[in-house]
PDB file of C-alpha atoms in Angstrom:
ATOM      1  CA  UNK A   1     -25.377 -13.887 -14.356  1.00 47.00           C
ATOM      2  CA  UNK A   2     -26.538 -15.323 -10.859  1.00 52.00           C
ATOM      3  CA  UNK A   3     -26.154 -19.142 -10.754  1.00 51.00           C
ATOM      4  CA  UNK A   4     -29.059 -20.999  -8.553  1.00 49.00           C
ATOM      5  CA  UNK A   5     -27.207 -24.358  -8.676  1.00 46.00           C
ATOM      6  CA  UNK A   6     -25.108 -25.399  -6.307  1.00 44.00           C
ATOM      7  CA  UNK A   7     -23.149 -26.651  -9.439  1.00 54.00           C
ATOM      8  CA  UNK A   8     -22.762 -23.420 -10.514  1.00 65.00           C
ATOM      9  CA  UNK A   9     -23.192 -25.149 -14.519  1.00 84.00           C
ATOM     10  CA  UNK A  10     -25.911 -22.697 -16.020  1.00 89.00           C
ATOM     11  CA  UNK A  11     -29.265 -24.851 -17.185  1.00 94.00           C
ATOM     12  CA  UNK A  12     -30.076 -24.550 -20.697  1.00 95.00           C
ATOM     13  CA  UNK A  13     -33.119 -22.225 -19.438  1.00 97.00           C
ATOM     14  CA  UNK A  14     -30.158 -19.861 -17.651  1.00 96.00           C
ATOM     15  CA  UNK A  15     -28.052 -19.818 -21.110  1.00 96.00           C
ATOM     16  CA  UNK A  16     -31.132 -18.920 -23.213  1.00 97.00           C
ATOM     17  CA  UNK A  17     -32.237 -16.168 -20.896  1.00 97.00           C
ATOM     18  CA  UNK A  18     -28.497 -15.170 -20.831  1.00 95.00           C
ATOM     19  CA  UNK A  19     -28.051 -15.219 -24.273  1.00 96.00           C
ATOM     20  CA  UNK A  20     -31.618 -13.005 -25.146  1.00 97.00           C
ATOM     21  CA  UNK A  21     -30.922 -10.160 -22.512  1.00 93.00           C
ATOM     22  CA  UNK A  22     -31.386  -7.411 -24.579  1.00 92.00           C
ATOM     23  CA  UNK A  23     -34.321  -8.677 -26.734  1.00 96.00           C
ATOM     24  CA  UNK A  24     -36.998  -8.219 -23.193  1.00 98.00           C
ATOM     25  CA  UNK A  25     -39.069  -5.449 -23.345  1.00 98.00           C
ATOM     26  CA  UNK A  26     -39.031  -3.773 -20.083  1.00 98.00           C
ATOM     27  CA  UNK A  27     -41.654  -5.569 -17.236  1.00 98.00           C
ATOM     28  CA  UNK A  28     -42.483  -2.275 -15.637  1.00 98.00           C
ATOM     29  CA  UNK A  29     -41.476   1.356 -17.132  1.00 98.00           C
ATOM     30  CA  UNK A  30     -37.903   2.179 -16.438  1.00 98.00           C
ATOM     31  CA  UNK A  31     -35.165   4.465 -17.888  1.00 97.00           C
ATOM     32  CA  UNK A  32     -31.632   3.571 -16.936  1.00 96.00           C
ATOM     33  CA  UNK A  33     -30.568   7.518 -18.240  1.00 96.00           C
ATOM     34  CA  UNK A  34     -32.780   8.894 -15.604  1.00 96.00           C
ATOM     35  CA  UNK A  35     -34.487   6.493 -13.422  1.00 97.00           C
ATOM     36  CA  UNK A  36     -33.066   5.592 -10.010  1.00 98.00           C
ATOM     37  CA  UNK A  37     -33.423   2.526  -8.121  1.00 98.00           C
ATOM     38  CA  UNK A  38     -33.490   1.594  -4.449  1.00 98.00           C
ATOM     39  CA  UNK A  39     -31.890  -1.900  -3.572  1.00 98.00           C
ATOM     40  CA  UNK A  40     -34.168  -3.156  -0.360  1.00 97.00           C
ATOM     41  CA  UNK A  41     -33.221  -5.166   2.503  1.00 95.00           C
ATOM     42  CA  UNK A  42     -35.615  -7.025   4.228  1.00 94.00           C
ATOM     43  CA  UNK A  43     -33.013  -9.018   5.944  1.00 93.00           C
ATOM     44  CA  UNK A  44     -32.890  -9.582  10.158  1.00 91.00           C
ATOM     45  CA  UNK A  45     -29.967  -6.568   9.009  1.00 94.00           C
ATOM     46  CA  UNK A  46     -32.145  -3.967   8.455  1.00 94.00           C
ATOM     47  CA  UNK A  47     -32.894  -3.082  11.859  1.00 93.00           C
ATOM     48  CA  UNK A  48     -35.199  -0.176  10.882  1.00 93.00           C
ATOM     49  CA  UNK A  49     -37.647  -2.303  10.093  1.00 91.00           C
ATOM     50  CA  UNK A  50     -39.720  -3.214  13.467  1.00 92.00           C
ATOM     51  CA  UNK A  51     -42.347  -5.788  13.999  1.00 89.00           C
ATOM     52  CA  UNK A  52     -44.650  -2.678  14.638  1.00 92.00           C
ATOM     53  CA  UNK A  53     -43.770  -1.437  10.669  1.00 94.00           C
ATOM     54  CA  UNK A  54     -44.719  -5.075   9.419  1.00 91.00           C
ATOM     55  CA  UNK A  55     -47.698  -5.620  11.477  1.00 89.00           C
ATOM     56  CA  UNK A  56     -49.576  -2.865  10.033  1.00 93.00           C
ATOM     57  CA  UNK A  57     -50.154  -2.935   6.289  1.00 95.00           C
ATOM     58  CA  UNK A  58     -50.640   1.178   6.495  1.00 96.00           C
ATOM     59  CA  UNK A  59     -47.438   1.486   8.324  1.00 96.00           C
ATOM     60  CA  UNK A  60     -45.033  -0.642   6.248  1.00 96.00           C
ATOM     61  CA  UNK A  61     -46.574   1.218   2.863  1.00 97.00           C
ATOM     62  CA  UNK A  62     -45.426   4.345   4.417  1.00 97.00           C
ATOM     63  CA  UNK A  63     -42.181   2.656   5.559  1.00 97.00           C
ATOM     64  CA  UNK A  64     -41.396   1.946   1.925  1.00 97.00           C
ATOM     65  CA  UNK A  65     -42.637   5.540   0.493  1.00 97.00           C
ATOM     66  CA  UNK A  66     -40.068   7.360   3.214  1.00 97.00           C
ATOM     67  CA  UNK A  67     -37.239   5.083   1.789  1.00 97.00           C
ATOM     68  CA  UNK A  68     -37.947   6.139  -1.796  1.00 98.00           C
ATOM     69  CA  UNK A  69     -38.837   9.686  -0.858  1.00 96.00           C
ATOM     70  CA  UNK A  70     -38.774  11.836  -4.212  1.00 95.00           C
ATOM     71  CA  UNK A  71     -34.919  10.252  -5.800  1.00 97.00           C
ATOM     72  CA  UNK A  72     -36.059   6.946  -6.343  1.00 98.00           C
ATOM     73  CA  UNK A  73     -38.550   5.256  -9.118  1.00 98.00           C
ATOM     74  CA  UNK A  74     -38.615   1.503  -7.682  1.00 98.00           C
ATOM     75  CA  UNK A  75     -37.145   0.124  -4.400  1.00 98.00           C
ATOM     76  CA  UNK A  76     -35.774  -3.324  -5.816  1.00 98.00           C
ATOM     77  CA  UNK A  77     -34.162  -6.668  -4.626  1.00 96.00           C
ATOM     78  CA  UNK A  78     -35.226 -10.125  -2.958  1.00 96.00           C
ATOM     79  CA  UNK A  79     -34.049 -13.192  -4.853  1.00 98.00           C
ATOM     80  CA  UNK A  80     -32.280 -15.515  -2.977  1.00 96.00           C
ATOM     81  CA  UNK A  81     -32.646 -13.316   0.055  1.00 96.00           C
ATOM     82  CA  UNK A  82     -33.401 -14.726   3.767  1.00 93.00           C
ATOM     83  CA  UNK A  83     -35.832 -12.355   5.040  1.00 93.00           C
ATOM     84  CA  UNK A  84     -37.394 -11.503   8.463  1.00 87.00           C
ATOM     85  CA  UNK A  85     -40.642  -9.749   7.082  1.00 87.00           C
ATOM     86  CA  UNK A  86     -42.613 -13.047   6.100  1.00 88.00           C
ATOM     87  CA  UNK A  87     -42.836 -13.185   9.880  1.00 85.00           C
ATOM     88  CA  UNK A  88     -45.771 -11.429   9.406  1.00 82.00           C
ATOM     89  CA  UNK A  89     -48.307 -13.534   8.243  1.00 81.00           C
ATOM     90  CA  UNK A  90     -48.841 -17.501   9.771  1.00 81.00           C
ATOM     91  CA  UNK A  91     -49.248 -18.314   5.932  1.00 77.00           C
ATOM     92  CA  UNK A  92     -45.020 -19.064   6.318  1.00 83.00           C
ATOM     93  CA  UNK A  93     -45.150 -20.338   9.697  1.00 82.00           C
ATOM     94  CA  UNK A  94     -46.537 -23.854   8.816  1.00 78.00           C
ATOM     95  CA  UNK A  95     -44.336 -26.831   9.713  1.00 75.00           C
ATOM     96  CA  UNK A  96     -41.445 -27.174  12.074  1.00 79.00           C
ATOM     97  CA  UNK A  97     -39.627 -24.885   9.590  1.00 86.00           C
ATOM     98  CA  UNK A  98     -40.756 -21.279   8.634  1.00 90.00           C
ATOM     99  CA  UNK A  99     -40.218 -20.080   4.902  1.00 87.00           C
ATOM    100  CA  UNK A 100     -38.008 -17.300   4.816  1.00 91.00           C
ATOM    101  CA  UNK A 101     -35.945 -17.746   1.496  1.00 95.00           C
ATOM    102  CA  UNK A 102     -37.450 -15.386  -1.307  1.00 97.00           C
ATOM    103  CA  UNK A 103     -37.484 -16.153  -5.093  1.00 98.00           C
ATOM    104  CA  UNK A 104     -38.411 -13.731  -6.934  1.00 98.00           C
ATOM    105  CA  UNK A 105     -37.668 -10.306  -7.148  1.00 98.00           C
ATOM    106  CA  UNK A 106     -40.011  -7.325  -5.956  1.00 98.00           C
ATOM    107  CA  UNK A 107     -40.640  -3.738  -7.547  1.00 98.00           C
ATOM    108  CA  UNK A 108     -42.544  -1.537  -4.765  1.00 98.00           C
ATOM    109  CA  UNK A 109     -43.625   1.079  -6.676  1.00 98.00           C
ATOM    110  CA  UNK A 110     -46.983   3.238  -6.652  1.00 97.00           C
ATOM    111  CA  UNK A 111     -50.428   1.613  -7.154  1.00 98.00           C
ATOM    112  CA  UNK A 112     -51.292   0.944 -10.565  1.00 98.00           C
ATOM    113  CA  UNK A 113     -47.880   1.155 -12.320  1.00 98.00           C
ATOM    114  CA  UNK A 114     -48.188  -1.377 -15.488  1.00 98.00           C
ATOM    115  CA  UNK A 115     -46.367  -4.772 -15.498  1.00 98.00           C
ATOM    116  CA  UNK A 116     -45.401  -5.823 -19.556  1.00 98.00           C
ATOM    117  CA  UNK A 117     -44.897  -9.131 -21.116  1.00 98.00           C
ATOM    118  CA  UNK A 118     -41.400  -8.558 -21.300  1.00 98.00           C
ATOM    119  CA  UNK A 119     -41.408 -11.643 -24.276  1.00 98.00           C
ATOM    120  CA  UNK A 120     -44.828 -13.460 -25.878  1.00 98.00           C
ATOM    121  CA  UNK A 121     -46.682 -16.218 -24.190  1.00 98.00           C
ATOM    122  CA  UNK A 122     -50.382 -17.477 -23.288  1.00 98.00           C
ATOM    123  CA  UNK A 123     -51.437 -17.539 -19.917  1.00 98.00           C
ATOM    124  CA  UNK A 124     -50.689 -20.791 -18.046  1.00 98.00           C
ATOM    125  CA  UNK A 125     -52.952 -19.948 -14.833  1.00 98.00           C
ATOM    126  CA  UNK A 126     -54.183 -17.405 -12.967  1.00 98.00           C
ATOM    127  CA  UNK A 127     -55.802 -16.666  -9.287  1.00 98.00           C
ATOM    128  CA  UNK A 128     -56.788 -14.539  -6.520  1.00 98.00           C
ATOM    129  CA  UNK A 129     -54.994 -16.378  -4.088  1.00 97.00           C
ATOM    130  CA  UNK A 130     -56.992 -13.858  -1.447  1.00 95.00           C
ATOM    131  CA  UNK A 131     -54.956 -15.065   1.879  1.00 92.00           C
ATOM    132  CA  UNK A 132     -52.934 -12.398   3.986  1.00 92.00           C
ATOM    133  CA  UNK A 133     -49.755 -12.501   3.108  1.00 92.00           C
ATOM    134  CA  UNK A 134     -50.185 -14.506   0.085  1.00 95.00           C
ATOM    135  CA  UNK A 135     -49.799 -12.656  -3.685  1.00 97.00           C
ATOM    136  CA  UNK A 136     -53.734 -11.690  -3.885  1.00 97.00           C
ATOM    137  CA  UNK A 137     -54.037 -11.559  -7.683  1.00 98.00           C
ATOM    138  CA  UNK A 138     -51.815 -13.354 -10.211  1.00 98.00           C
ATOM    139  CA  UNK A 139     -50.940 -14.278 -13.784  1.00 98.00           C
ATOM    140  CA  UNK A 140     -48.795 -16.974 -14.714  1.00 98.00           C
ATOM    141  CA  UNK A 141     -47.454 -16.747 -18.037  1.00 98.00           C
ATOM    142  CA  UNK A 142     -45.780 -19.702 -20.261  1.00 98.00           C
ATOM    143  CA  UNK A 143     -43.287 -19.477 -22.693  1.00 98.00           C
ATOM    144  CA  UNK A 144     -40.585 -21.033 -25.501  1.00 97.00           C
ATOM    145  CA  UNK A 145     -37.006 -19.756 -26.082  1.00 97.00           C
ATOM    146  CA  UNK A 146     -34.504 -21.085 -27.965  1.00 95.00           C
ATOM    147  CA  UNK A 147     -36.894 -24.217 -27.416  1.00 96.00           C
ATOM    148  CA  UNK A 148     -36.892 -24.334 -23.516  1.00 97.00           C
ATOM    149  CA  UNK A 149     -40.303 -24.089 -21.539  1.00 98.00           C
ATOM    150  CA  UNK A 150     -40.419 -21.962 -18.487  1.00 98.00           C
ATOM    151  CA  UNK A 151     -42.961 -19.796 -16.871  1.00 98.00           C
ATOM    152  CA  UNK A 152     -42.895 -16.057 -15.193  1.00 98.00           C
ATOM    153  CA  UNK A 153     -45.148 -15.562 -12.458  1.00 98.00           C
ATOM    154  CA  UNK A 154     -47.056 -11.711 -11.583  1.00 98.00           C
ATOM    155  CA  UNK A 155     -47.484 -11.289  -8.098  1.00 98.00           C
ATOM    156  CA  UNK A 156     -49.521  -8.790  -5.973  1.00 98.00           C
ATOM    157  CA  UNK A 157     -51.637  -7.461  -8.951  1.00 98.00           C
ATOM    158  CA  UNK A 158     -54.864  -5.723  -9.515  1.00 98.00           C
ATOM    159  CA  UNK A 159     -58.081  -7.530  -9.197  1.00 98.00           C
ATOM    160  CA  UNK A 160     -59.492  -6.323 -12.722  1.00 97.00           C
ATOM    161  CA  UNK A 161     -56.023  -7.674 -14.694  1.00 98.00           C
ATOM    162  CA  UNK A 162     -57.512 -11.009 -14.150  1.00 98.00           C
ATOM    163  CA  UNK A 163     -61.143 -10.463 -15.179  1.00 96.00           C
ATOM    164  CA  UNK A 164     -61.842 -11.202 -18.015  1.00 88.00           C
ATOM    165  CA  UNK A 165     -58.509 -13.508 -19.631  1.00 95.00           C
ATOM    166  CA  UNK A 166     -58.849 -16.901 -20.154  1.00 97.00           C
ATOM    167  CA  UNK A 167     -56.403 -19.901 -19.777  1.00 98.00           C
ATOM    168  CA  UNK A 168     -54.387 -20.434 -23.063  1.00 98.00           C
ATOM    169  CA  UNK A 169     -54.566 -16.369 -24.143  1.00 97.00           C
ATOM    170  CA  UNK A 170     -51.538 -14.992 -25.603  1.00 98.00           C
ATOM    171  CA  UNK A 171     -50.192 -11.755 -24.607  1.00 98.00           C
ATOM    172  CA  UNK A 172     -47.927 -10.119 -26.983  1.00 98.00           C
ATOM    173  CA  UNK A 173     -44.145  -9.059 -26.002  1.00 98.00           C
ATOM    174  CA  UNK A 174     -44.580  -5.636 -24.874  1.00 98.00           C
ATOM    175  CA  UNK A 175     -48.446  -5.680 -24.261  1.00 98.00           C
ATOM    176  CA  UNK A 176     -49.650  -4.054 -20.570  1.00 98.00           C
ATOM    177  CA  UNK A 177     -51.289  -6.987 -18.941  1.00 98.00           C
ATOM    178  CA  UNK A 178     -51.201  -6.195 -15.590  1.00 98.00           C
ATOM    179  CA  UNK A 179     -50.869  -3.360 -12.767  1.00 98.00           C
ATOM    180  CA  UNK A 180     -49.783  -3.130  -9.275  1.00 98.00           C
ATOM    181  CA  UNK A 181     -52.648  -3.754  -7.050  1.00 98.00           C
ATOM    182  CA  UNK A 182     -53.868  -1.699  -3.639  1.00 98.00           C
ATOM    183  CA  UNK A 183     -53.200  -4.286  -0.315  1.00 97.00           C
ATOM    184  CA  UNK A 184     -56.768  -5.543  -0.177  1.00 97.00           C
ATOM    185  CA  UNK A 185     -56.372  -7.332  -3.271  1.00 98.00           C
ATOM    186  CA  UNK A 186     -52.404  -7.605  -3.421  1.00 97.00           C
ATOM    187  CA  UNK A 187     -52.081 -10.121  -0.354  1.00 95.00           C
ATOM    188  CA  UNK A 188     -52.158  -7.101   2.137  1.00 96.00           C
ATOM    189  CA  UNK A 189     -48.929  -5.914   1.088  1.00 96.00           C
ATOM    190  CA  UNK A 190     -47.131  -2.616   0.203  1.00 97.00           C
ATOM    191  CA  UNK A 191     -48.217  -2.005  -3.621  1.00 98.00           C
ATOM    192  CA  UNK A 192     -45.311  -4.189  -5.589  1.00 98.00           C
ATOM    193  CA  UNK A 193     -44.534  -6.713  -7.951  1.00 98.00           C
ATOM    194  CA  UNK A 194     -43.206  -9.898  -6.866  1.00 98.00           C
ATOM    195  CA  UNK A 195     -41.628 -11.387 -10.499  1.00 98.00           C
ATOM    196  CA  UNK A 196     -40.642 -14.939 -10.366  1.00 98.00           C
ATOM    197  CA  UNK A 197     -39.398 -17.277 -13.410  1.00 98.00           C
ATOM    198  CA  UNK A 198     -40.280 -20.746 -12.490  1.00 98.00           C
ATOM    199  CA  UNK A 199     -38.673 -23.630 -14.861  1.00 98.00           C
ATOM    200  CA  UNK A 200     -41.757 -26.469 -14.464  1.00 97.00           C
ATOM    201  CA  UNK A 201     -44.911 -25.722 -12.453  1.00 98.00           C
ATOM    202  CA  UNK A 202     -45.826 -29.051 -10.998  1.00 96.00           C
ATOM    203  CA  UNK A 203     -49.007 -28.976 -11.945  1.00 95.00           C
ATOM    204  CA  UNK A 204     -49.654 -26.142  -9.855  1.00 97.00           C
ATOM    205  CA  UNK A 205     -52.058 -23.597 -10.969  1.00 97.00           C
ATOM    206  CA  UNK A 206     -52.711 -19.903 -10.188  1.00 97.00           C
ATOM    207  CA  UNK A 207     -50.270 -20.124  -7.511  1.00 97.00           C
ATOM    208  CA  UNK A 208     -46.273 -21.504  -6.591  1.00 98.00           C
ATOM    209  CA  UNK A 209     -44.214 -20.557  -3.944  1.00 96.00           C
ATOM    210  CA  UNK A 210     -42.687 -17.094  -3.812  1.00 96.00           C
ATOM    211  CA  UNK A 211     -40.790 -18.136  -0.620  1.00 95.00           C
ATOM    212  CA  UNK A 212     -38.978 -21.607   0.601  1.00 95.00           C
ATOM    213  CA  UNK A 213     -37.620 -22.881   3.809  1.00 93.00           C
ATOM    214  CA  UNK A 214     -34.414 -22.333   3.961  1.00 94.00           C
ATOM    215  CA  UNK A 215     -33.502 -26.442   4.029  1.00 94.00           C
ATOM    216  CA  UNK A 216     -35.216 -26.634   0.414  1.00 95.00           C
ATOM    217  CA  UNK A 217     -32.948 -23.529  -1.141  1.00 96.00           C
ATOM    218  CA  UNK A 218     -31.353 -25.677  -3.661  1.00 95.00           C
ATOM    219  CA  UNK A 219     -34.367 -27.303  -4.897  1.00 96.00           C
ATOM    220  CA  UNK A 220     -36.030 -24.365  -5.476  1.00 97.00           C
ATOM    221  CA  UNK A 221     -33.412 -21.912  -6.372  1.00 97.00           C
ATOM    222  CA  UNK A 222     -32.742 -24.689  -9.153  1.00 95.00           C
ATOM    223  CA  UNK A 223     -36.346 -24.267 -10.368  1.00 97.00           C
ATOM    224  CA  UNK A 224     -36.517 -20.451 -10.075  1.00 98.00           C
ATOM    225  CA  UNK A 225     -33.909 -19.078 -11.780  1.00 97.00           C
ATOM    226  CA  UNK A 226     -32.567 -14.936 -11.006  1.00 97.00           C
ATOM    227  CA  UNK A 227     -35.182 -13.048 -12.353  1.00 98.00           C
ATOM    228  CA  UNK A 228     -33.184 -10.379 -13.353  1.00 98.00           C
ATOM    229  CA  UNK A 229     -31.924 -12.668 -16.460  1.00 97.00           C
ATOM    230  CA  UNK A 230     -34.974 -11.021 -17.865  1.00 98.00           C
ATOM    231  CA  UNK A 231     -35.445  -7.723 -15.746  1.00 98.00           C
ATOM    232  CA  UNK A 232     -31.913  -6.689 -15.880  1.00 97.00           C
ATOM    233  CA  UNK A 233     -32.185  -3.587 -13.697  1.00 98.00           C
ATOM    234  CA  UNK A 234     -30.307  -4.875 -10.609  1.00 98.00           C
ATOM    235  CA  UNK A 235     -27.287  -3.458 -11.777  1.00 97.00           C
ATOM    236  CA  UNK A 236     -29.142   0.233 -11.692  1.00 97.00           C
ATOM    237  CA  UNK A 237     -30.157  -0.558  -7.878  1.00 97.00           C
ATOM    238  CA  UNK A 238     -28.361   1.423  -5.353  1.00 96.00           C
ATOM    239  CA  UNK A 239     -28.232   0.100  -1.661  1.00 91.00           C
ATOM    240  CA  UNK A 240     -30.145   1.453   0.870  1.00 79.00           C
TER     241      UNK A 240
END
């Protein structure tokens, strides 16, 4: 169990996502007995990736397709992680201090592949949020456990999974409500999920920030909690 307080005293949302682990249904189709995953780094330590790789959309896809080659399902990873590759779009350039500090965790994975409600709740929000870099299509979902309120946000989807739904819908633990979309309506990016829990919205809508400045970590890794509390396939992940 990853801790995102400084504290380190698990919030009641932590201990009730702790305590359900094994009732989620899977987010995206995965078989520990014979699925392999690929543990990412998109840290200024992976020197294989070059600014030419993450200036071209075409060229980072293929940059993540050679790293999975045939062995592995997913490549994996993110939360919490200071990366270099946001350097790619001005969208995390504004203000004196760039946003670097990821909070959610990403599944790159092959166009299409369908996202699950891993538990029941009815759509907070939703939005094309059609900006490069940004997460193109998303669905925010709300939910009650062991009564606590949080939210999981969908990142990078398909343009048709939010055609259609409607504020307030509820989507069924287990039900396929969402796939991953092609770059030109994912943000631009490499087809993945970016999965996020986030505690209270803020009256935000459609949209809440994947990625922090690095001065705001604690805030935010307060109201964003490990993902993998529900996901639970980090442990699977091998490093690159």
């Amino acid at each position: 169990m990853v801790l995102s307080s400084s504290k380190m005293t698990p919030t009641p949302l932590q201990n009730a996502l702790y305590k359900n682990a094994g009732a989620f249904h899977n987010v995206v189709p995965f078989d520990a007995t014979r699925d392999s995953l690929l543990q990412l780094d998109f840290t200024a330590n992976n020197t294989t990736l070059t600014d030419h790789i993450l200036a071209n959309t075409d060229a980072f896809a293929k940059y993540i397709e050679q790293q999975l080659g045939t062995k592995y399902k997913y490549g994996i990873g993110g939360y919490a992680e200071h990366r270099t590759i946001y350097s790619r779009s001005s969208r995390f350039d504004k203000g004196e201090e760039p946003r670097r500090l990821h909070l959610g965790i990403d599944v790159w994975g092959p166009v299409g592949t369908p996202i699950f409600a891993p538990l029941g709740g009815y759509v907070h929000s939703f939005s094309f949020n059609d900006f490069f870099g940004d997460y193109g299509a998303t669905i925010i979902l709300h939910h009650q456990l062991e009564g606590v309120s949080f939210n999981t946000l969908y990142g990078h989807l398909s343009l048709r999974d939010i055609e259609g739904i409607q504020e307030g819908h509820y989507i069924s633990r287990g039900v396929e409500f969402a796939h991953f979309g092609p770059p030109k309506e994912n943000g631009y990016w490499p087809a993945h999920l970016h999965f996020q829990i986030v505690t209270e919205m803020y009256e935000k809508r459609g949209d809440y920030p994947g990625v922090c400045r690095y001065s705001q970590k604690e805030k935010y890794l307060e109201n964003c909690p490990d993902p993998d509390l529900i996901l639970q396939m980090m442990q699977y992940a091998v490093k690159a």
